[in-house]
C-alpha positions as a Markdown table, in Angstrom:
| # | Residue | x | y | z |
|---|---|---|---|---|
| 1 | Unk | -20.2 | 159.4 | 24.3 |
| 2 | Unk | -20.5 | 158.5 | 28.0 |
| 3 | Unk | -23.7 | 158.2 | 29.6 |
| 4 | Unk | -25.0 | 157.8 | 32.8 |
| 5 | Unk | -27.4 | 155.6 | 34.4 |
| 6 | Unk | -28.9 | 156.8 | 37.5 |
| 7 | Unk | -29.6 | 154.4 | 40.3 |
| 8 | Unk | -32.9 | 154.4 | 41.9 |
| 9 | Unk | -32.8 | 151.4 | 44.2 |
| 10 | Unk | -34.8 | 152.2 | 47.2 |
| 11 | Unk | -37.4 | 154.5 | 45.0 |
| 12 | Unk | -40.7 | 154.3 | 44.5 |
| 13 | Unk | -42.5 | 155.0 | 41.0 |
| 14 | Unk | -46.0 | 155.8 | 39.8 |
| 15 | Unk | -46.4 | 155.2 | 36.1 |
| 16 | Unk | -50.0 | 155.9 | 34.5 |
| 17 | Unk | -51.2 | 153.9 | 31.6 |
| 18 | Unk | -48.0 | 151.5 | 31.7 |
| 19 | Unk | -49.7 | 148.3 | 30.2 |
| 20 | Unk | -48.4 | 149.4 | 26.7 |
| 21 | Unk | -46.8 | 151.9 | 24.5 |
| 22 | Unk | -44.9 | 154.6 | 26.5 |
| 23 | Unk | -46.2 | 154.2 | 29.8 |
| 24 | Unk | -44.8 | 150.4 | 29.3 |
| 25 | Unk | -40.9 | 151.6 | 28.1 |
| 26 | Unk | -40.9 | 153.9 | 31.3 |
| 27 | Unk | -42.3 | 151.8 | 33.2 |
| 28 | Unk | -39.5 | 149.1 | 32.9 |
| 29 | Unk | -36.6 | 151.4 | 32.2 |
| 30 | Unk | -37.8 | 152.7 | 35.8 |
| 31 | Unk | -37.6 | 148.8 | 37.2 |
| 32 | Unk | -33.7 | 148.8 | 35.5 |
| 33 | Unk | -33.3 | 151.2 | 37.4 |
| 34 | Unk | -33.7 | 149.7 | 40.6 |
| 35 | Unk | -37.2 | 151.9 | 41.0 |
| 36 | Unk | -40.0 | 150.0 | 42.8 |
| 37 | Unk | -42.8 | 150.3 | 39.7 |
| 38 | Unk | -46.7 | 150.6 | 40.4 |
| 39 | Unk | -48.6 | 151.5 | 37.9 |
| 40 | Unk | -52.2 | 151.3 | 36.8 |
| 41 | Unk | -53.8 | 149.9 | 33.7 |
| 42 | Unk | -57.6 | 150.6 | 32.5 |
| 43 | Unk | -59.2 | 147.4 | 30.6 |
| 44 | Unk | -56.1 | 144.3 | 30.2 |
| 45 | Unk | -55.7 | 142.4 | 33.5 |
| 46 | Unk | -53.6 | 140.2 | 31.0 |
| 47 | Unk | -51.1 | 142.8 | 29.8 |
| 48 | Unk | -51.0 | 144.2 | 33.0 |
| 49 | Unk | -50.0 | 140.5 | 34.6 |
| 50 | Unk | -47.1 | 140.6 | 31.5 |
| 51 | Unk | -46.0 | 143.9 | 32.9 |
| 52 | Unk | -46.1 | 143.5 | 36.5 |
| 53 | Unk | -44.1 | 139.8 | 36.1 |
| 54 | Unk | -41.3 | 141.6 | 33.7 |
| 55 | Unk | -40.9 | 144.4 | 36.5 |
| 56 | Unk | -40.3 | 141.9 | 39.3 |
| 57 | Unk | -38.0 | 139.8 | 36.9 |
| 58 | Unk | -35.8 | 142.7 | 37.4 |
| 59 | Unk | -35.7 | 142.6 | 41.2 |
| 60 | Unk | -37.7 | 144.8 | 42.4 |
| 61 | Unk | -41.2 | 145.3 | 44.0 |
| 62 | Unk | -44.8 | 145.8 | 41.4 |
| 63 | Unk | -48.1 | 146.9 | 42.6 |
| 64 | Unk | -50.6 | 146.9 | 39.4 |
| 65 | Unk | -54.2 | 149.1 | 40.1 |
| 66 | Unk | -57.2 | 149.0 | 37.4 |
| 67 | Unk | -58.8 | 152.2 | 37.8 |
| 68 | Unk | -59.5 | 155.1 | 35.3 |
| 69 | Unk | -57.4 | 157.8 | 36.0 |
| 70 | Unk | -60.5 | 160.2 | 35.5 |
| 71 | Unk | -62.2 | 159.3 | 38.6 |
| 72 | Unk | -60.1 | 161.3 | 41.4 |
| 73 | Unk | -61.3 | 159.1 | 44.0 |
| 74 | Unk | -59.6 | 155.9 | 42.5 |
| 75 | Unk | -56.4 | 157.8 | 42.2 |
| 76 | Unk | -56.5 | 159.3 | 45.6 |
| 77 | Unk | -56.9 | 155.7 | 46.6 |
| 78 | Unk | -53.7 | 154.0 | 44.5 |
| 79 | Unk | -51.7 | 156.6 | 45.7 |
| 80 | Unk | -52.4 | 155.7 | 48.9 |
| 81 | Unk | -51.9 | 152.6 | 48.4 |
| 82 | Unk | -48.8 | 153.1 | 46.9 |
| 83 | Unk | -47.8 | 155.4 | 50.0 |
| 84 | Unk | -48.9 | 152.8 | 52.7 |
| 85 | Unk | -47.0 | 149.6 | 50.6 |
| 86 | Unk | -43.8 | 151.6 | 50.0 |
| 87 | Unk | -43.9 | 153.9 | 52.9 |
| 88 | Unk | -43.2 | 157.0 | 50.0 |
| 89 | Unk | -43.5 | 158.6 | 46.3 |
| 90 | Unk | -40.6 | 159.5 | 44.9 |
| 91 | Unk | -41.8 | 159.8 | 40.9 |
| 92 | Unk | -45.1 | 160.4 | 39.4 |
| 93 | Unk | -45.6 | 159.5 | 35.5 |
| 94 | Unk | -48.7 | 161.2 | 34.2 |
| 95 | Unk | -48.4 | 158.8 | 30.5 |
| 96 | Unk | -51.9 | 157.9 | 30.7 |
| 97 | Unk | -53.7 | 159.0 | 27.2 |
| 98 | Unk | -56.6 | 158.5 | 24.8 |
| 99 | Unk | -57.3 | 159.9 | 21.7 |
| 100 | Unk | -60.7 | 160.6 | 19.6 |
| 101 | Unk | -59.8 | 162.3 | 16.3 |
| 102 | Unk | -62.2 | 164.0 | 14.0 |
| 103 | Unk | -62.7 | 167.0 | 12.9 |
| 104 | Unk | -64.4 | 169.1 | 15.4 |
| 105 | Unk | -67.8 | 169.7 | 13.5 |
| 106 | Unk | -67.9 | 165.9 | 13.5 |
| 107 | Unk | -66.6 | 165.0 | 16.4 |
| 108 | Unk | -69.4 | 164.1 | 19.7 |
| 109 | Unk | -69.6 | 166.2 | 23.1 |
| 110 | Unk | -68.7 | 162.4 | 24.5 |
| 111 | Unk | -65.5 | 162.3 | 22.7 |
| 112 | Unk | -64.3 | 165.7 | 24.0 |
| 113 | Unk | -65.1 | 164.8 | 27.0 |
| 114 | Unk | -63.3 | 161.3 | 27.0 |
| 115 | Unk | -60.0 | 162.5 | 25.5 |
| 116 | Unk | -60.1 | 165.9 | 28.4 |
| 117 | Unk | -61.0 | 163.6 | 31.6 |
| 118 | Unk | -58.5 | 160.8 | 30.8 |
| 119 | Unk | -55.7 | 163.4 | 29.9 |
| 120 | Unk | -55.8 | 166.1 | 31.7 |
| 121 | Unk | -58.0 | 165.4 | 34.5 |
| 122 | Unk | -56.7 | 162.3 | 35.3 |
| 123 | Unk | -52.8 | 164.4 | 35.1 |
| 124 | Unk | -54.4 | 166.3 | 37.7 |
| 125 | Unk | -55.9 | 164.0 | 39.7 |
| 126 | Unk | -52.8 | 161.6 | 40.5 |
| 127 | Unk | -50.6 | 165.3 | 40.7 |
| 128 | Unk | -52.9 | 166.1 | 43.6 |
| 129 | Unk | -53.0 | 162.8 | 45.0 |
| 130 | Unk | -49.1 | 162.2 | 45.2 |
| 131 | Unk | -48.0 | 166.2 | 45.9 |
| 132 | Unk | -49.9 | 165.4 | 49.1 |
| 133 | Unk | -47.6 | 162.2 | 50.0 |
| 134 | Unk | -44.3 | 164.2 | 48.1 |
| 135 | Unk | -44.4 | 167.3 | 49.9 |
| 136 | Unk | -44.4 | 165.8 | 53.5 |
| 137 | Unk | -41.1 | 164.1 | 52.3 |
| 138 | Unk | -37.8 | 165.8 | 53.4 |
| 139 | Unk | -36.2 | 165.3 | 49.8 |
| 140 | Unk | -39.6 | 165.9 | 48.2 |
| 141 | Unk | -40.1 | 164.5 | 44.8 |
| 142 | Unk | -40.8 | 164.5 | 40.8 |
| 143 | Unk | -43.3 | 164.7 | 38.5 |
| 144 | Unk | -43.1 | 163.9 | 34.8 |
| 145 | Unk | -45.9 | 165.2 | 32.1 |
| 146 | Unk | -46.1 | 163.4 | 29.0 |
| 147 | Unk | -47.7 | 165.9 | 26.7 |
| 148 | Unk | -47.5 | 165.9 | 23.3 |
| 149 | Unk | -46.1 | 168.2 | 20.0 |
| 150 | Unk | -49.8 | 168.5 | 19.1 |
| 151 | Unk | -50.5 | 170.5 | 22.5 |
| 152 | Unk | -48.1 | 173.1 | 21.2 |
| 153 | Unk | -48.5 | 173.6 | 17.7 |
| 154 | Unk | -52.1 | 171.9 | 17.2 |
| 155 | Unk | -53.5 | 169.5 | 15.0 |
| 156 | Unk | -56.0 | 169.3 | 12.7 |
| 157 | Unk | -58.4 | 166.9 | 13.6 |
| 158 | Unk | -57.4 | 166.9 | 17.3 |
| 159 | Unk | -58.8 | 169.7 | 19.0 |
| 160 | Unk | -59.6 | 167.4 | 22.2 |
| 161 | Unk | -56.3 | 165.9 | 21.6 |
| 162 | Unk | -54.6 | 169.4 | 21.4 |
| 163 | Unk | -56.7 | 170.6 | 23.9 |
| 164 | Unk | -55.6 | 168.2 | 26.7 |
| 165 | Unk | -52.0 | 167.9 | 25.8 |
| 166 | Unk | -51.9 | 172.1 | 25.6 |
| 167 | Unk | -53.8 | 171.9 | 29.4 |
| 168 | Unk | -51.0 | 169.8 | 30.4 |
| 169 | Unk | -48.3 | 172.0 | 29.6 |
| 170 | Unk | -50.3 | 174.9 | 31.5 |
| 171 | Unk | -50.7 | 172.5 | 34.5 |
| 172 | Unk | -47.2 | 171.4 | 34.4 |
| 173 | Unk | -45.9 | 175.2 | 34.6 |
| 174 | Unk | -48.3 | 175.8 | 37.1 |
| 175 | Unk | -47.6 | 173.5 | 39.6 |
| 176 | Unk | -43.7 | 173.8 | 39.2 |
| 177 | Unk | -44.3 | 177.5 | 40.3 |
| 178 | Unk | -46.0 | 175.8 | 43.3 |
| 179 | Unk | -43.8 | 173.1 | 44.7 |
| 180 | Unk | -40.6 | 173.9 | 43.5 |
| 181 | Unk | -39.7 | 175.4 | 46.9 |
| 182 | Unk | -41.0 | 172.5 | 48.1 |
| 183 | Unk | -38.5 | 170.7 | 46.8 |
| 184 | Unk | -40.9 | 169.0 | 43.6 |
| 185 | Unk | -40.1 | 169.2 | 40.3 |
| 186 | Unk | -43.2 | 169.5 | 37.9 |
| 187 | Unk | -41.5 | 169.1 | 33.8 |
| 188 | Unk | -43.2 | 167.9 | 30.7 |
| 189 | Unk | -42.4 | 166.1 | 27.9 |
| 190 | Unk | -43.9 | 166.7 | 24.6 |
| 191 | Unk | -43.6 | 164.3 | 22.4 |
| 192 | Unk | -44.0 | 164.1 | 18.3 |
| 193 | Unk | -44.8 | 160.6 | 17.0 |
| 194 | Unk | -44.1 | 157.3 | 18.2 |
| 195 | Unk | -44.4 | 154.1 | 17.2 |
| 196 | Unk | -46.5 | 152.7 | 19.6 |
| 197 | Unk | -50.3 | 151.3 | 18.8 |
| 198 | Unk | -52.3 | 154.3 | 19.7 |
| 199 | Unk | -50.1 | 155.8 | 17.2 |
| 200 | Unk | -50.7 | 153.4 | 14.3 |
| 201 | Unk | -54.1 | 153.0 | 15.2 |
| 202 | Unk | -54.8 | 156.8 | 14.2 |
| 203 | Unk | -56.3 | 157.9 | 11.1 |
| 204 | Unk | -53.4 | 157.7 | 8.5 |
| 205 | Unk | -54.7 | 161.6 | 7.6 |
| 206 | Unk | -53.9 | 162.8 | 10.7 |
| 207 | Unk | -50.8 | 160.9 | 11.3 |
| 208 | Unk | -49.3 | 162.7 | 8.0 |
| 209 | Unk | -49.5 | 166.2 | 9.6 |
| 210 | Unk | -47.4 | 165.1 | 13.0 |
């Protein structure tokens, strides 16, 4: 089987929540690649230092943000950041996730509104942010989703979770109908279970059912 391997050299590439996990893999798959990488991380300056020094190992430029993707002001800012650095935005990963399982007659207003805000709301935010830099750009641009399984079939235990992974699916068909003539592509990726450590760190309960 022959595959191939696109080259991005001379693109630029947001990832969200790249210090581990996911966010990490796509992050440095992007930096093979040839991508210039910026990405933002929410608590590990550490891990983020690890990330940001493997992404320039591979020749190309890194610009690391702390910020919480909830708060739309600090993602307007990165991606303008980004823009004025790199002079463009050519990708936008939306990776950046929490989760707070428990059962919903358990489970506290806080934690709903934790898992919504840094999921979906944060998706939204940096979609906003970067549409505004991608659709002034003559080849336009692409934005990538991750989503989840549970946002399509649901999961007991995770009706945030569900909730904010099932929003992202919504937003992601929503804003391809807007931009695609625009030459943006909005997908999503829903994913089932991977081994990564918000994965393992879940209740072994809930973790049976994905």
């Amino acid at each position: 089987m022959i595959t191939e391997t696109k080259d991005f050299t001379g693109r630029v590439a947001i990832v969200t929540g790249a210090t581990r996990g996911i966010g990490r893999a796509i992050a440095l798959e992007l930096a093979r690649r040839r991508a210039n990488v910026a990405f933002n991380y929410a608590q590990s300056a550490e891990a983020a230092e690890t990330l940001r020094a493997e992404i320039e190992a591979a020749g190309v430029k890194c610009v690391a943000t702390q910020s919480d993707v909830a708060n739309t002001e600090a993602a307007a800012e990165m991606v303008k950041g980004v823009k004025d650095e790199f002079g463009r935005i050519d990708f936008l990963v939306n990776n950046a996730g929490i989760v707070r399982d428990t059962l919903i007659l358990r489970m506290k207003e806080e934690d709903w509104d934790a898992v919504i805000d840094t999921n979906l709301k944060g998706a939204w935010n940096f979609a906003k942010a970067a549409l505004r830099v991608m659709l002034r750009q003559d080849d336009g641009g692409s934005i990538l989703n991750i989503t989840s399984i549970s946002g399509v079939v649901g999961m007991a235990g995770q009706s945030n979770y569900s909730a904010s992974k099932a929003g992202m699916i919504g937003l992601t068909k929503a804003l391809a109908r807007e931009v695609a003539s625009r030459k943006v592509t909005v997908n999503a990726l829903a994913l089932g279970m991977v081994a990564t450590y918000m994965a393992t760190a879940m209740d072994v309960g809930y973790r049976g059912k994905l």
